[in-house]
Short mmCIF file of C-alpha atoms in Angstrom, two decimals:
data_model
loop_
_atom_site.label_atom_id
_atom_site.label_comp_id
_atom_site.label_asym_id
_atom_site.label_seq_id
_atom_site.Cartn_x
_atom_site.Cartn_y
_atom_site.Cartn_z
CA MET C 294 -20.46 2.88 -31.86
CA ASN C 295 -16.86 1.82 -32.58
CA VAL C 296 -15.63 5.20 -31.36
CA LEU C 297 -17.50 4.77 -28.07
CA ILE C 298 -16.18 1.23 -27.59
CA ASN C 299 -12.62 2.42 -28.27
CA LEU C 300 -13.02 5.25 -25.76
CA ILE C 301 -14.29 2.84 -23.10
CA ILE C 302 -11.42 0.42 -23.78
CA LYS C 303 -8.85 3.23 -23.61
CA ALA C 304 -10.38 4.60 -20.39
CA SER C 305 -10.31 1.10 -18.89
CA LEU C 306 -6.64 0.67 -19.80
CA ASP C 307 -5.74 4.13 -18.47
CA THR C 308 -7.53 3.33 -15.21
CA LEU C 309 -5.59 0.07 -15.06
CA TYR C 310 -2.30 1.91 -15.61
CA MET C 311 -3.17 4.28 -12.75
CA THR C 312 -4.53 1.80 -10.22
CA GLY C 313 -3.75 -1.73 -11.39
CA MET C 314 -0.50 -2.12 -9.48
CA ILE C 315 -2.12 -0.86 -6.27
CA ILE C 316 -5.00 -3.33 -6.66
CA LEU C 317 -2.64 -6.24 -7.43
CA VAL C 318 -0.35 -5.52 -4.49
CA GLY C 319 -3.38 -4.95 -2.24
CA PHE C 320 -4.63 -8.44 -3.12
CA ILE C 321 -1.21 -10.02 -2.44
CA LEU C 322 -0.93 -8.15 0.89
CA GLY C 323 -4.35 -9.45 1.87
CA VAL C 324 -3.32 -13.05 1.20
CA LEU C 325 -0.03 -12.65 3.11
CA ARG C 326 -1.76 -10.94 6.02
CA ASN C 327 -4.43 -13.63 6.37
CA ARG C 328 -1.86 -16.44 6.26
CA SER C 329 0.38 -14.63 8.78
CA ILE C 330 -2.50 -14.06 11.21
CA GLU C 331 -3.51 -17.73 10.93
CA ASN C 332 0.04 -18.86 11.69
CA PHE C 333 0.45 -16.51 14.66
CA GLN C 334 -2.90 -17.59 16.09
CA ARG C 335 -2.03 -21.27 15.64
CA SER C 336 1.24 -20.78 17.53
CA PHE C 337 0.38 -18.31 20.28
CA GLY C 338 -3.36 -17.73 20.13
CA TRP C 339 -5.07 -14.39 19.64
CA LYS C 340 -2.70 -12.59 22.06
CA ALA C 341 0.07 -12.63 19.45
CA VAL C 342 -2.18 -10.86 16.96
CA ALA C 343 -3.27 -8.41 19.67
CA ILE C 344 0.38 -7.42 20.26
CA THR C 345 0.88 -6.52 16.60
CA ALA C 346 -2.50 -4.77 16.58
CA ILE C 347 -1.48 -2.29 19.28
CA ILE C 348 0.89 -0.69 16.75
CA GLY C 349 -0.48 -1.76 13.38
CA VAL C 350 -4.21 -1.04 13.76
CA PRO C 351 -3.90 2.64 14.85
CA ILE C 352 -1.62 3.33 11.86
CA HIS C 353 -4.18 1.60 9.62
CA GLU C 354 -7.06 3.72 10.95
CA ILE C 355 -5.12 6.99 11.10
CA SER C 356 -4.25 6.50 7.42
CA HIS C 357 -7.98 6.35 6.62
CA ALA C 358 -8.65 9.41 8.78
CA ILE C 359 -5.95 11.56 7.14
CA LEU C 360 -7.34 10.87 3.67
CA CYS C 361 -10.89 11.53 4.92
CA PHE C 362 -9.71 14.99 5.97
CA PHE C 363 -7.93 15.54 2.63
CA PHE C 364 -11.01 14.60 0.59
CA ARG C 365 -13.35 16.55 2.89
CA HIS C 366 -15.23 13.55 4.24
CA LYS C 367 -16.82 14.06 7.65
CA ILE C 368 -15.52 11.58 10.22
CA THR C 369 -18.50 10.53 12.34
CA LYS C 370 -16.60 8.05 14.50
CA LEU C 371 -12.94 7.10 14.84
CA VAL C 372 -11.85 4.05 16.83
CA LEU C 373 -8.09 3.57 16.66
CA ILE C 374 -8.13 0.22 18.48
CA GLN C 375 -10.63 -1.85 20.41
CA ARG C 376 -11.16 -5.37 21.64
CA ARG C 377 -11.96 -7.67 18.75
CA ASP C 378 -15.72 -7.65 18.11
CA GLU C 379 -17.84 -10.51 16.76
CA ASN C 380 -16.72 -9.66 13.21
CA GLY C 381 -13.03 -9.56 14.14
CA VAL C 382 -12.88 -5.75 13.77
CA LEU C 383 -10.11 -4.12 15.81
CA GLY C 384 -10.62 -0.51 14.71
CA TYR C 385 -12.62 1.53 12.24
CA VAL C 386 -13.38 4.93 10.77
CA ASN C 387 -16.97 5.87 9.98
CA HIS C 388 -17.22 8.76 7.56
CA ALA C 389 -19.83 10.55 5.49
CA TYR C 390 -19.54 12.48 2.23
CA ASN C 391 -21.58 14.46 -0.25
CA PRO C 392 -22.70 12.02 -3.00
CA ASN C 393 -23.09 14.98 -5.38
CA SER C 394 -19.39 15.88 -5.08
CA VAL C 395 -17.17 14.19 -7.67
CA TYR C 396 -14.12 15.11 -5.61
CA GLN C 397 -15.48 13.45 -2.48
CA GLN C 398 -16.69 10.39 -4.40
CA THR C 399 -13.24 10.00 -5.98
CA GLY C 400 -11.81 10.22 -2.47
CA ASN C 401 -13.47 6.90 -1.58
CA PHE C 402 -10.81 5.06 -3.59
CA PHE C 403 -7.88 6.80 -1.92
CA ILE C 404 -9.44 6.58 1.56
CA GLY C 405 -9.97 2.85 1.01
CA ILE C 406 -6.36 2.13 -0.02
CA ALA C 407 -4.83 4.58 2.47
CA PRO C 408 -3.58 1.92 4.95
CA ILE C 409 -1.22 0.48 2.32
CA PHE C 410 0.57 3.80 1.89
CA GLY C 411 0.21 4.79 5.55
CA GLY C 412 1.97 1.57 6.46
CA ILE C 413 4.64 2.04 3.80
CA PHE C 414 5.44 5.60 4.87
CA SER C 415 5.53 4.54 8.53
CA ILE C 416 8.03 1.79 7.73
CA ILE C 417 10.15 4.18 5.65
CA ALA C 418 10.08 6.75 8.50
CA LEU C 419 11.24 4.05 10.92
CA MET C 420 13.94 3.07 8.43
CA HIS C 421 15.14 6.68 8.30
CA THR C 422 15.22 6.91 12.10
CA LEU C 423 16.54 3.49 13.14
CA ILE C 424 18.55 2.18 10.17
CA PRO C 425 19.53 5.26 8.12
CA LYS C 426 22.02 3.34 5.95
CA VAL C 427 19.20 1.18 4.56
CA TYR C 428 17.02 4.25 4.13
CA ASN C 429 19.72 6.00 2.11
CA GLU C 430 20.08 2.99 -0.16
CA PHE C 431 16.30 2.86 -0.70
CA ILE C 432 16.24 6.54 -1.66
CA SER C 433 19.24 6.03 -3.97
CA ILE C 434 17.50 3.13 -5.73
CA SER C 435 14.28 5.14 -6.10
CA VAL C 436 16.11 8.12 -7.62
CA ASN C 437 18.20 5.97 -10.00
CA ASN C 438 15.10 4.16 -11.28
CA LEU C 439 13.58 7.51 -12.30
CA TYR C 440 16.12 7.67 -15.14
CA ILE C 441 14.48 4.68 -16.82
CA THR C 442 12.64 5.91 -19.91
CA LYS C 443 11.42 2.61 -21.37
CA ILE C 444 10.68 -0.88 -20.15
CA ASN C 445 12.75 -3.71 -21.61
CA ASP C 446 14.51 -6.79 -20.24
CA ALA C 447 17.55 -4.77 -19.15
CA ALA C 448 15.41 -2.23 -17.29
CA ILE C 449 13.33 -4.90 -15.53
CA ASN C 450 16.47 -6.82 -14.51
CA GLY C 451 18.02 -3.60 -13.26
CA ILE C 452 14.99 -2.78 -11.10
CA LEU C 453 14.75 -6.31 -9.70
CA ASN C 454 18.49 -6.52 -8.96
CA SER C 455 18.43 -3.16 -7.18
CA TYR C 456 15.72 -4.34 -4.80
CA VAL C 457 17.40 -7.71 -4.27
CA ASP C 458 20.47 -5.75 -3.18
CA LEU C 459 18.26 -3.68 -0.87
CA ILE C 460 16.89 -6.85 0.76
CA LYS C 461 20.46 -8.11 1.26
CA THR C 462 21.40 -4.81 2.91
CA ILE C 463 18.35 -4.88 5.18
CA PHE C 464 18.92 -8.44 6.35
CA SER C 465 22.69 -8.41 6.57
CA ILE C 466 24.30 -10.30 9.46
CA LYS C 467 25.72 -7.01 10.72
CA ASN C 468 22.21 -5.56 11.11
CA PHE C 469 21.07 -8.45 13.30
CA ALA C 470 23.71 -7.41 15.83
CA ASN C 471 22.21 -3.92 15.91
CA PRO C 472 19.46 -3.49 18.59
CA TYR C 473 17.93 -0.65 16.58
CA PHE C 474 17.46 -3.03 13.65
CA ILE C 475 15.73 -5.59 15.90
CA LEU C 476 13.39 -2.83 17.11
CA PHE C 477 12.79 -1.74 13.51
CA LEU C 478 12.05 -5.31 12.43
CA PHE C 479 9.55 -5.81 15.27
CA LEU C 480 7.74 -2.55 14.48
CA ALA C 481 7.77 -3.26 10.72
CA ILE C 482 6.22 -6.71 11.33
CA CYS C 483 3.51 -5.14 13.53
CA ILE C 484 2.70 -2.59 10.82
CA SER C 485 2.82 -5.15 8.00
CA SER C 486 0.45 -7.44 9.90
CA HIS C 487 -2.27 -4.80 9.50
CA ILE C 488 -1.31 -3.06 6.27
CA SER C 489 -3.74 -4.92 4.02
CA LEU C 490 -7.29 -3.81 3.22
CA SER C 491 -10.40 -5.08 4.96
CA ALA C 492 -13.58 -6.03 3.10
CA ALA C 493 -15.03 -2.64 4.08
CA ASP C 494 -11.92 -0.88 2.72
CA ILE C 495 -12.23 -2.69 -0.61
CA LYS C 496 -15.95 -1.94 -0.86
CA GLY C 497 -15.35 1.75 -0.25
CA ALA C 498 -12.42 1.92 -2.66
CA SER C 499 -14.43 0.27 -5.44
CA LYS C 500 -16.94 3.14 -5.35
CA GLY C 501 -14.16 5.64 -5.94
CA LEU C 502 -12.53 3.48 -8.62
CA PHE C 503 -15.65 3.67 -10.79
CA ILE C 504 -15.68 7.47 -10.50
CA ILE C 505 -11.98 7.58 -11.48
CA PHE C 506 -12.86 5.52 -14.57
CA LEU C 507 -15.66 7.96 -15.49
CA ILE C 508 -13.35 10.97 -15.03
CA ILE C 509 -10.69 9.40 -17.27
CA LEU C 510 -13.38 8.54 -19.84
CA VAL C 511 -14.59 12.16 -19.93
CA LEU C 512 -11.00 13.47 -20.21
CA ASN C 513 -10.37 11.11 -23.13
CA VAL C 514 -13.57 12.25 -24.86
CA LEU C 515 -12.41 15.87 -24.47
CA GLY C 516 -8.98 14.97 -25.86
CA PHE C 517 -6.92 15.78 -22.76
CA SER C 518 -5.24 12.35 -22.80
CA ARG C 519 -2.91 13.49 -25.60
CA PHE C 520 -1.18 15.80 -23.11
CA VAL C 521 -0.19 12.86 -20.89
CA LEU C 522 3.14 11.43 -22.02
CA ALA C 523 3.79 7.69 -21.89
CA GLU C 524 7.09 8.44 -20.13
CA SER C 525 5.22 10.25 -17.34
CA ILE C 526 2.96 7.23 -16.80
CA LEU C 527 6.04 4.98 -16.76
CA LYS C 528 7.79 7.11 -14.14
CA TYR C 529 4.62 7.19 -12.04
CA ASN C 530 4.46 3.39 -12.05
CA ILE C 531 8.18 3.03 -11.31
CA ILE C 532 7.85 5.31 -8.25
CA LEU C 533 4.69 3.46 -7.22
CA VAL C 534 6.34 0.05 -7.56
CA GLY C 535 9.30 1.25 -5.48
CA PHE C 536 7.04 2.10 -2.54
CA LEU C 537 4.79 -0.94 -2.95
CA ILE C 538 7.83 -3.25 -2.93
CA VAL C 539 8.57 -2.04 0.61
CA SER C 540 5.16 -3.32 1.74
CA LEU C 541 5.67 -6.62 -0.08
CA ILE C 542 9.13 -7.15 1.44
CA PHE C 543 7.97 -6.74 5.02
CA SER C 544 4.64 -8.50 4.56
CA SER C 545 6.56 -11.43 3.07
CA ILE C 546 9.00 -11.38 6.01
CA THR C 547 6.04 -11.31 8.41
CA TYR C 548 4.55 -14.34 6.67
CA ILE C 549 7.89 -16.23 6.66
CA VAL C 550 8.44 -15.51 10.38
CA SER C 551 4.89 -16.64 11.22
CA LEU C 552 5.33 -19.79 9.13
CA LEU C 553 8.64 -20.71 10.77
CA ILE C 554 7.17 -20.19 14.23
CA SER C 555 4.13 -22.33 13.40
CA LEU C 556 6.41 -25.18 12.26
CA MET C 557 8.42 -25.23 15.49
#
C-alpha cells in the first residue's frame, strides 16, 4: 500500500513539474484578461473589446485548430470570429476524437492550452519582424538561461534581472518614437486581450491532464522515470518560464493600459 501511495505522490509531483507553471500562468492570464476587458468596456463599451477581438480571437481559435490537427482530432466546426452570442463567445472550435486513443485523449490538454502558446509565438514573431533588437535580446536571455544547472538565490535573481532588463528595453523612450513599436504594442495588446483560456478550454484541458497523470504513473511503475534527469526537467521549466513571461508581460501591460484609461 505504501508503495502505491508513494507512486501516486511521485506521479502527482511529476505532473506538477510538467504542467504546474502552465496552469499557474493560465490562471493569472485569466484574471488579467477579465479585469482588462471590464476596464475597456467601462471606458469605451463593447466596441473596444470588439476591436481587439478582430486580431486576438482568430489567433486564439487557430491555435486550437493547429493542435487539433497535430493530435488527430476531427474539427467539426471552426468559427474564427463572430458577433458575441448570448454567452459572450466570439469564436470557437468544435472537435471530436477517439475516446479509446490515449494519444488523442492526451491531446485534449494541449489543445485546451494552445491559445497561450499561440499568442506567445505570435507576439514573438511580431517582435522579430517589427522590433528585431528586442527579439534578439529575448533570444539571448533564453539561451543564457539554459546554462543554469541548479536553482538557488543567485540563479533566480539572475533570471529575474534578465527579464527586468528586457522590459526596460521593450519600453524604452526611444522605442516610443518608433512607429513600428507602436504598431507592435497595439497588436500585442490585441493578442494578449484574448490569450487566456475560456471555461470550455479549461474543461477540455482537464480531461487531458488526467490522462497525462496516468501515463506518468505507468512510466514510474515501469521504472522509466530514472532515465529522466533532474537537470533536464529544470531546463524544460526554464525554457517554459521564458516563453510564459512574454505572455505575462504583455497581459500585464494590457491590464495597466485598460486601468489607466478607465481612471481618466
